[in-house]
Amino acid sequence: MAKEDKQSTTVDTEPVVSGREAGELAQRYADDELLADLGYKSEFKREFSLVETVAFAFSIMGIVASVSSTLSFPLVSGGHVGMVFGWFVPCFPVLCIAASLAEMTSAMPTSAGLYYFSAKLAPPRFAALASWITGWANITGQIALVCSIDFTWWVTVATCPLRFANAQMITTAIAVSTDGSVVLGSGATFGILLAILFSHGIVCSAATSILARLNLFYVTVNVGTTIAAIICLLVGSGDKGIRVSTKDAFTLFENNTGWANNGWAFLLAFTAPMWTLTGYDSAAHISEEVSGAARAAPIAIMVGVISTQSLGWLLFIAASFATQSVSELLATDLPLPMGQLFLNTLGKRGMLAIWSFIIVVQYVTGAAQGVDASRVVFAFARDNALPGSRWWKQVNRYTQTPVNAVWLVMVFSGILGVLGFSATALSSLAGASVIGLYTSYATPIFLRVTSGRNRLVPGPFNLGKWYMPLGIISVAWVAFIVVLLMFPPGQTTTAVDMNYAVVLIMAVFFFASGSWIVSARKWFTGPISNITETNSFDEKTAPAKSQ
């Protein structure tokens, strides 16, 4: 009898957890099981919540800093009309692209992202080639974007120098605070770039839990500074008596380009929103670190893009109202025309105050982009597509993040920064980064509406029958914008002010194509499963019982 009693007291030895913990474990199990179905084992901690994932996708576009960096494009290409409608017009096709990518991310939430989508949606015969081209295009755009965010690059449009990004924002602040007595040269600016990249390397190497929390800070600073900038421009311009009429703010057109055709000149204003509205695929690249990725990642893409488009348009409208003279802004001695606009509107102290926050926004934008780029490098290396892949696909055992991939991104961004000593070469890097990224966006979308119509297994977020028209609009827009971004700023151009984006893009294209023909086609087969018997799912990974 005693023996029976003893046995009855040891029936259930499984751990008992709270309902919330059980739910989290169940979600993690479901996420890891879906990832295993896609062919990969889970190597990261899933510590990005829905809110933090949305914050990451939004912060990577750094709205107020990006608008400040690119104001010269619409100023030159249409003036007030360029600012207001040069931003508004591209918003719809970009939203179509975002929705198409969100659908694929929901179905295939993996850090491999775009090149994985291409591999699965292409005809089997061309899957590896599609994956190879998409991967290299995306990596090129990702690393170029890190450099272009953190550095200064000059775009010569007629007689107007456009200089922007984080290092140049700092030099703008120095120039204003010293009343122009201290102006840093390109050597000092390059030194600032290296310091920024080094600090970003440290931040991006942090554990996922730290990165997730930092993004809550990022989005707070980003949104707060953007709203403050809108208010300051509207109120300050009214107080100074320089605010233009509503009619002028929305309808006054000025063609300051070297192009005779006003319509074509206006189209060049699209460069500003296209450079800003990039990187929203970042939610896909961190999806292996997101809880409930199939739902959270696509929501983050859509919310991030819509929020950035809305706030960006309001900020450009405010800038248009505050711009009394387009020609004065274009003739400023400051590295950034937006700096001059704030100086005119707020005075020296007010300008430096708001500019300090914009510098912070640009810094955190670069940090978020560094995380994004490192995840792309890690994923591509995990499929053995990069030289030295065994190093770049390693996950640090302390932080459980791809630290080696982080520093590879920073090193190559620093190398690209050498282009800063050539205004023409570095200006072309901007267009090259957008072309590379949007080419990698359009490739899987094109495959989705052609060979992949019946290959996609929809996730929680799907477009239904709308995937076809939205996909067609997306591909057509990217084809148009890629051609647009390769044109020079003026109708007549020289070797000094030529747009060399086509050279940079073709260099990568020839490298990727040549390496494919010579070597990669013999060994690269596309995404490679790293699931083994020892890390496959079993009962030990199943959620514990809840109380």
PDB file of N, CA, C and O in Angstrom, residues 356-407:
ATOM      1  N   SER A 356      20.708  69.678 -33.213  1.00  0.00           N
ATOM      2  CA  SER A 356      21.341  68.677 -32.346  1.00  0.00           C
ATOM      3  C   SER A 356      20.518  67.397 -32.295  1.00  0.00           C
ATOM      4  O   SER A 356      21.058  66.282 -32.350  1.00  0.00           O
ATOM      5  N   PHE A 357      19.199  67.557 -32.221  1.00  0.00           N
ATOM      6  CA  PHE A 357      18.328  66.376 -32.205  1.00  0.00           C
ATOM      7  C   PHE A 357      18.315  65.683 -33.563  1.00  0.00           C
ATOM      8  O   PHE A 357      18.228  64.446 -33.638  1.00  0.00           O
ATOM      9  N   ILE A 358      18.413  66.453 -34.639  1.00  0.00           N
ATOM     10  CA  ILE A 358      18.436  65.843 -35.975  1.00  0.00           C
ATOM     11  C   ILE A 358      19.705  65.013 -36.155  1.00  0.00           C
ATOM     12  O   ILE A 358      19.683  63.939 -36.773  1.00  0.00           O
ATOM     13  N   ILE A 359      20.813  65.493 -35.599  1.00  0.00           N
ATOM     14  CA  ILE A 359      22.061  64.718 -35.645  1.00  0.00           C
ATOM     15  C   ILE A 359      21.881  63.400 -34.913  1.00  0.00           C
ATOM     16  O   ILE A 359      22.334  62.343 -35.374  1.00  0.00           O
ATOM     17  N   VAL A 360      21.208  63.435 -33.763  1.00  0.00           N
ATOM     18  CA  VAL A 360      20.946  62.208 -33.011  1.00  0.00           C
ATOM     19  C   VAL A 360      20.091  61.252 -33.837  1.00  0.00           C
ATOM     20  O   VAL A 360      20.347  60.039 -33.886  1.00  0.00           O
ATOM     21  N   VAL A 361      19.067  61.791 -34.502  1.00  0.00           N
ATOM     22  CA  VAL A 361      18.202  60.958 -35.338  1.00  0.00           C
ATOM     23  C   VAL A 361      19.008  60.305 -36.454  1.00  0.00           C
ATOM     24  O   VAL A 361      18.859  59.112 -36.744  1.00  0.00           O
ATOM     25  N   GLN A 362      19.890  61.088 -37.087  1.00  0.00           N
ATOM     26  CA  GLN A 362      20.708  60.520 -38.167  1.00  0.00           C
ATOM     27  C   GLN A 362      21.638  59.442 -37.628  1.00  0.00           C
ATOM     28  O   GLN A 362      21.883  58.433 -38.294  1.00  0.00           O
ATOM     29  N   TYR A 363      22.132  59.640 -36.415  1.00  0.00           N
ATOM     30  CA  TYR A 363      23.022  58.646 -35.810  1.00  0.00           C
ATOM     31  C   TYR A 363      22.290  57.333 -35.565  1.00  0.00           C
ATOM     32  O   TYR A 363      22.784  56.251 -35.906  1.00  0.00           O
ATOM     33  N   VAL A 364      21.102  57.411 -34.970  1.00  0.00           N
ATOM     34  CA  VAL A 364      20.377  56.173 -34.670  1.00  0.00           C
ATOM     35  C   VAL A 364      19.866  55.518 -35.952  1.00  0.00           C
ATOM     36  O   VAL A 364      19.693  54.298 -36.017  1.00  0.00           O
ATOM     37  N   THR A 365      19.635  56.325 -36.993  1.00  0.00           N
ATOM     38  CA  THR A 365      19.259  55.756 -38.292  1.00  0.00           C
ATOM     39  C   THR A 365      20.401  54.918 -38.845  1.00  0.00           C
ATOM     40  O   THR A 365      20.197  53.811 -39.349  1.00  0.00           O
ATOM     41  N   GLY A 366      21.617  55.450 -38.746  1.00  0.00           N
ATOM     42  CA  GLY A 366      22.788  54.697 -39.188  1.00  0.00           C
ATOM     43  C   GLY A 366      23.001  53.440 -38.373  1.00  0.00           C
ATOM     44  O   GLY A 366      23.394  52.393 -38.910  1.00  0.00           O
ATOM     45  N   ALA A 367      22.725  53.504 -37.066  1.00  0.00           N
ATOM     46  CA  ALA A 367      22.870  52.328 -36.214  1.00  0.00           C
ATOM     47  C   ALA A 367      21.870  51.249 -36.605  1.00  0.00           C
ATOM     48  O   ALA A 367      22.208  50.058 -36.688  1.00  0.00           O
ATOM     49  N   ALA A 368      20.623  51.651 -36.841  1.00  0.00           N
ATOM     50  CA  ALA A 368      19.600  50.683 -37.256  1.00  0.00           C
ATOM     51  C   ALA A 368      19.949  50.068 -38.604  1.00  0.00           C
ATOM     52  O   ALA A 368      19.787  48.858 -38.817  1.00  0.00           O
ATOM     53  N   GLN A 369      20.459  50.891 -39.531  1.00  0.00           N
ATOM     54  CA  GLN A 369      20.850  50.370 -40.840  1.00  0.00           C
ATOM     55  C   GLN A 369      22.023  49.410 -40.721  1.00  0.00           C
ATOM     56  O   GLN A 369      22.127  48.429 -41.475  1.00  0.00           O
ATOM     57  N   GLY A 370      22.919  49.662 -39.786  1.00  0.00           N
ATOM     58  CA  GLY A 370      24.036  48.745 -39.558  1.00  0.00           C
ATOM     59  C   GLY A 370      23.564  47.370 -39.119  1.00  0.00           C
ATOM     60  O   GLY A 370      24.102  46.341 -39.550  1.00  0.00           O
ATOM     61  N   VAL A 371      22.557  47.330 -38.238  1.00  0.00           N
ATOM     62  CA  VAL A 371      21.975  46.054 -37.815  1.00  0.00           C
ATOM     63  C   VAL A 371      21.359  45.342 -39.017  1.00  0.00           C
ATOM     64  O   VAL A 371      21.570  44.141 -39.233  1.00  0.00           O
ATOM     65  N   ASP A 372      20.599  46.081 -39.806  1.00  0.00           N
ATOM     66  CA  ASP A 372      19.939  45.515 -40.982  1.00  0.00           C
ATOM     67  C   ASP A 372      20.963  44.902 -41.938  1.00  0.00           C
ATOM     68  O   ASP A 372      20.836  43.750 -42.363  1.00  0.00           O
ATOM     69  N   ALA A 373      21.989  45.675 -42.285  1.00  0.00           N
ATOM     70  CA  ALA A 373      23.002  45.198 -43.230  1.00  0.00           C
ATOM     71  C   ALA A 373      23.741  43.972 -42.703  1.00  0.00           C
ATOM     72  O   ALA A 373      24.048  43.044 -43.462  1.00  0.00           O
ATOM     73  N   SER A 374      24.013  43.961 -41.411  1.00  0.00           N
ATOM     74  CA  SER A 374      24.737  42.824 -40.837  1.00  0.00           C
ATOM     75  C   SER A 374      23.920  41.540 -40.903  1.00  0.00           C
ATOM     76  O   SER A 374      24.479  40.451 -41.105  1.00  0.00           O
ATOM     77  N   ARG A 375      22.608  41.650 -40.765  1.00  0.00           N
ATOM     78  CA  ARG A 375      21.752  40.453 -40.851  1.00  0.00           C
ATOM     79  C   ARG A 375      21.702  39.920 -42.281  1.00  0.00           C
ATOM     80  O   ARG A 375      21.627  38.704 -42.502  1.00  0.00           O
ATOM     81  N   VAL A 376      21.760  40.820 -43.265  1.00  0.00           N
ATOM     82  CA  VAL A 376      21.788  40.387 -44.666  1.00  0.00           C
ATOM     83  C   VAL A 376      23.106  39.664 -44.952  1.00  0.00           C
ATOM     84  O   VAL A 376      23.125  38.608 -45.588  1.00  0.00           O
ATOM     85  N   VAL A 377      24.211  40.231 -44.475  1.00  0.00           N
ATOM     86  CA  VAL A 377      25.520  39.595 -44.667  1.00  0.00           C
ATOM     87  C   VAL A 377      25.548  38.228 -43.984  1.00  0.00           C
ATOM     88  O   VAL A 377      26.012  37.238 -44.563  1.00  0.00           O
ATOM     89  N   PHE A 378      25.049  38.176 -42.759  1.00  0.00           N
ATOM     90  CA  PHE A 378      25.008  36.898 -42.035  1.00  0.00           C
ATOM     91  C   PHE A 378      24.212  35.846 -42.808  1.00  0.00           C
ATOM     92  O   PHE A 378      24.664  34.713 -42.984  1.00  0.00           O
ATOM     93  N   ALA A 379      23.034  36.210 -43.261  1.00  0.00           N
ATOM     94  CA  ALA A 379      22.166  35.254 -43.941  1.00  0.00           C
ATOM     95  C   ALA A 379      22.780  34.769 -45.249  1.00  0.00           C
ATOM     96  O   ALA A 379      22.758  33.571 -45.559  1.00  0.00           O
ATOM     97  N   PHE A 380      23.360  35.696 -46.030  1.00  0.00           N
ATOM     98  CA  PHE A 380      23.967  35.312 -47.306  1.00  0.00           C
ATOM     99  C   PHE A 380      25.176  34.419 -47.062  1.00  0.00           C
ATOM    100  O   PHE A 380      25.425  33.467 -47.822  1.00  0.00           O
ATOM    101  N   ALA A 381      25.923  34.721 -45.989  1.00  0.00           N
ATOM    102  CA  ALA A 381      27.071  33.876 -45.644  1.00  0.00           C
ATOM    103  C   ALA A 381      26.616  32.513 -45.141  1.00  0.00           C
ATOM    104  O   ALA A 381      27.281  31.495 -45.376  1.00  0.00           O
ATOM    105  N   ARG A 382      25.487  32.470 -44.441  1.00  0.00           N
ATOM    106  CA  ARG A 382      24.956  31.194 -43.950  1.00  0.00           C
ATOM    107  C   ARG A 382      24.672  30.234 -45.106  1.00  0.00           C
ATOM    108  O   ARG A 382      24.760  29.009 -44.947  1.00  0.00           O
ATOM    109  N   ASP A 383      24.362  30.796 -46.263  1.00  0.00           N
ATOM    110  CA  ASP A 383      24.152  29.984 -47.457  1.00  0.00           C
ATOM    111  C   ASP A 383      25.409  29.903 -48.308  1.00  0.00           C
ATOM    112  O   ASP A 383      25.342  29.547 -49.502  1.00  0.00           O
ATOM    113  N   ASN A 384      26.558  30.235 -47.666  1.00  0.00           N
ATOM    114  CA  ASN A 384      27.885  30.092 -48.286  1.00  0.00           C
ATOM    115  C   ASN A 384      28.034  30.875 -49.591  1.00  0.00           C
ATOM    116  O   ASN A 384      28.700  30.423 -50.529  1.00  0.00           O
ATOM    117  N   ALA A 385      27.433  32.060 -49.658  1.00  0.00           N
ATOM    118  CA  ALA A 385      27.467  32.852 -50.890  1.00  0.00           C
ATOM    119  C   ALA A 385      28.540  33.933 -50.885  1.00  0.00           C
ATOM    120  O   ALA A 385      28.751  34.586 -51.909  1.00  0.00           O
ATOM    121  N   LEU A 386      29.233  34.130 -49.749  1.00  0.00           N
ATOM    122  CA  LEU A 386      30.232  35.181 -49.661  1.00  0.00           C
ATOM    123  C   LEU A 386      31.622  34.587 -49.459  1.00  0.00           C
ATOM    124  O   LEU A 386      31.761  33.535 -48.825  1.00  0.00           O
ATOM    125  N   PRO A 387      32.656  35.262 -49.974  1.00  0.00           N
ATOM    126  CA  PRO A 387      34.025  34.830 -49.643  1.00  0.00           C
ATOM    127  C   PRO A 387      34.232  34.878 -48.138  1.00  0.00           C
ATOM    128  O   PRO A 387      33.872  35.866 -47.492  1.00  0.00           O
ATOM    129  N   GLY A 388      34.780  33.828 -47.565  1.00  0.00           N
ATOM    130  CA  GLY A 388      34.973  33.783 -46.120  1.00  0.00           C
ATOM    131  C   GLY A 388      33.686  33.588 -45.348  1.00  0.00           C
ATOM    132  O   GLY A 388      33.578  34.022 -44.185  1.00  0.00           O
ATOM    133  N   SER A 389      32.721  32.925 -45.961  1.00  0.00           N
ATOM    134  CA  SER A 389      31.399  32.764 -45.330  1.00  0.00           C
ATOM    135  C   SER A 389      31.473  32.148 -43.946  1.00  0.00           C
ATOM    136  O   SER A 389      30.674  32.476 -43.063  1.00  0.00           O
ATOM    137  N   ARG A 390      32.434  31.261 -43.728  1.00  0.00           N
ATOM    138  CA  ARG A 390      32.500  30.580 -42.426  1.00  0.00           C
ATOM    139  C   ARG A 390      32.759  31.552 -41.284  1.00  0.00           C
ATOM    140  O   ARG A 390      32.433  31.263 -40.121  1.00  0.00           O
ATOM    141  N   TRP A 391      33.343  32.729 -41.607  1.00  0.00           N
ATOM    142  CA  TRP A 391      33.573  33.736 -40.583  1.00  0.00           C
ATOM    143  C   TRP A 391      32.349  34.622 -40.383  1.00  0.00           C
ATOM    144  O   TRP A 391      31.977  34.948 -39.258  1.00  0.00           O
ATOM    145  N   TRP A 392      31.723  34.984 -41.483  1.00  0.00           N
ATOM    146  CA  TRP A 392      30.640  35.972 -41.406  1.00  0.00           C
ATOM    147  C   TRP A 392      29.318  35.365 -40.944  1.00  0.00           C
ATOM    148  O   TRP A 392      28.413  36.107 -40.555  1.00  0.00           O
ATOM    149  N   LYS A 393      29.197  34.044 -40.968  1.00  0.00           N
ATOM    150  CA  LYS A 393      27.955  33.424 -40.510  1.00  0.00           C
ATOM    151  C   LYS A 393      28.021  32.976 -39.049  1.00  0.00           C
ATOM    152  O   LYS A 393      27.063  32.406 -38.527  1.00  0.00           O
ATOM    153  N   GLN A 394      29.137  33.280 -38.408  1.00  0.00           N
ATOM    154  CA  GLN A 394      29.258  32.906 -36.999  1.00  0.00           C
ATOM    155  C   GLN A 394      28.403  33.806 -36.114  1.00  0.00           C
ATOM    156  O   GLN A 394      28.327  35.018 -36.335  1.00  0.00           O
ATOM    157  N   VAL A 395      27.782  33.201 -35.101  1.00  0.00           N
ATOM    158  CA  VAL A 395      26.991  33.939 -34.123  1.00  0.00           C
ATOM    159  C   VAL A 395      27.771  33.955 -32.810  1.00  0.00           C
ATOM    160  O   VAL A 395      28.156  32.904 -32.294  1.00  0.00           O
ATOM    161  N   ASN A 396      28.034  35.155 -32.298  1.00  0.00           N
ATOM    162  CA  ASN A 396      28.800  35.285 -31.070  1.00  0.00           C
ATOM    163  C   ASN A 396      28.098  34.569 -29.911  1.00  0.00           C
ATOM    164  O   ASN A 396      26.896  34.775 -29.693  1.00  0.00           O
ATOM    165  N   ARG A 397      28.811  33.765 -29.179  1.00  0.00           N
ATOM    166  CA  ARG A 397      28.182  32.949 -28.129  1.00  0.00           C
ATOM    167  C   ARG A 397      27.754  33.773 -26.924  1.00  0.00           C
ATOM    168  O   ARG A 397      26.924  33.324 -26.123  1.00  0.00           O
ATOM    169  N   TYR A 398      28.290  34.983 -26.764  1.00  0.00           N
ATOM    170  CA  TYR A 398      27.903  35.826 -25.632  1.00  0.00           C
ATOM    171  C   TYR A 398      26.692  36.701 -25.967  1.00  0.00           C
ATOM    172  O   TYR A 398      25.732  36.777 -25.194  1.00  0.00           O
ATOM    173  N   THR A 399      26.729  37.355 -27.099  1.00  0.00           N
ATOM    174  CA  THR A 399      25.634  38.256 -27.468  1.00  0.00           C
ATOM    175  C   THR A 399      24.561  37.556 -28.293  1.00  0.00           C
ATOM    176  O   THR A 399      23.453  38.060 -28.423  1.00  0.00           O
ATOM    177  N   GLN A 400      24.930  36.404 -28.885  1.00  0.00           N
ATOM    178  CA  GLN A 400      24.051  35.672 -29.797  1.00  0.00           C
ATOM    179  C   GLN A 400      23.593  36.553 -30.961  1.00  0.00           C
ATOM    180  O   GLN A 400      22.443  36.521 -31.396  1.00  0.00           O
ATOM    181  N   THR A 401      24.531  37.349 -31.464  1.00  0.00           N
ATOM    182  CA  THR A 401      24.323  38.167 -32.659  1.00  0.00           C
ATOM    183  C   THR A 401      25.525  37.974 -33.580  1.00  0.00           C
ATOM    184  O   THR A 401      26.613  37.608 -33.128  1.00  0.00           O
ATOM    185  N   PRO A 402      25.379  38.251 -34.883  1.00  0.00           N
ATOM    186  CA  PRO A 402      26.489  38.045 -35.835  1.00  0.00           C
ATOM    187  C   PRO A 402      27.498  39.184 -35.787  1.00  0.00           C
ATOM    188  O   PRO A 402      27.548  40.039 -36.673  1.00  0.00           O
ATOM    189  N   VAL A 403      28.330  39.188 -34.764  1.00  0.00           N
ATOM    190  CA  VAL A 403      29.274  40.279 -34.538  1.00  0.00           C
ATOM    191  C   VAL A 403      30.262  40.410 -35.693  1.00  0.00           C
ATOM    192  O   VAL A 403      30.597  41.530 -36.122  1.00  0.00           O
ATOM    193  N   ASN A 404      30.763  39.290 -36.200  1.00  0.00           N
ATOM    194  CA  ASN A 404      31.717  39.348 -37.315  1.00  0.00           C
ATOM    195  C   ASN A 404      31.098  40.036 -38.528  1.00  0.00           C
ATOM    196  O   ASN A 404      31.751  40.833 -39.211  1.00  0.00           O
ATOM    197  N   ALA A 405      29.850  39.737 -38.812  1.00  0.00           N
ATOM    198  CA  ALA A 405      29.160  40.360 -39.950  1.00  0.00           C
ATOM    199  C   ALA A 405      28.998  41.856 -39.723  1.00  0.00           C
ATOM    200  O   ALA A 405      29.101  42.653 -40.668  1.00  0.00           O
ATOM    201  N   VAL A 406      28.765  42.246 -38.478  1.00  0.00           N
ATOM    202  CA  VAL A 406      28.631  43.671 -38.152  1.00  0.00           C
ATOM    203  C   VAL A 406      29.892  44.429 -38.530  1.00  0.00           C
ATOM    204  O   VAL A 406      29.852  45.468 -39.213  1.00  0.00           O
ATOM    205  N   TRP A 407      31.044  43.895 -38.119  1.00  0.00           N
ATOM    206  CA  TRP A 407      32.294  44.611 -38.360  1.00  0.00           C
ATOM    207  C   TRP A 407      32.718  44.546 -39.821  1.00  0.00           C
ATOM    208  O   TRP A 407      33.393  45.468 -40.308  1.00  0.00           O
TER     209      TRP A 407
END
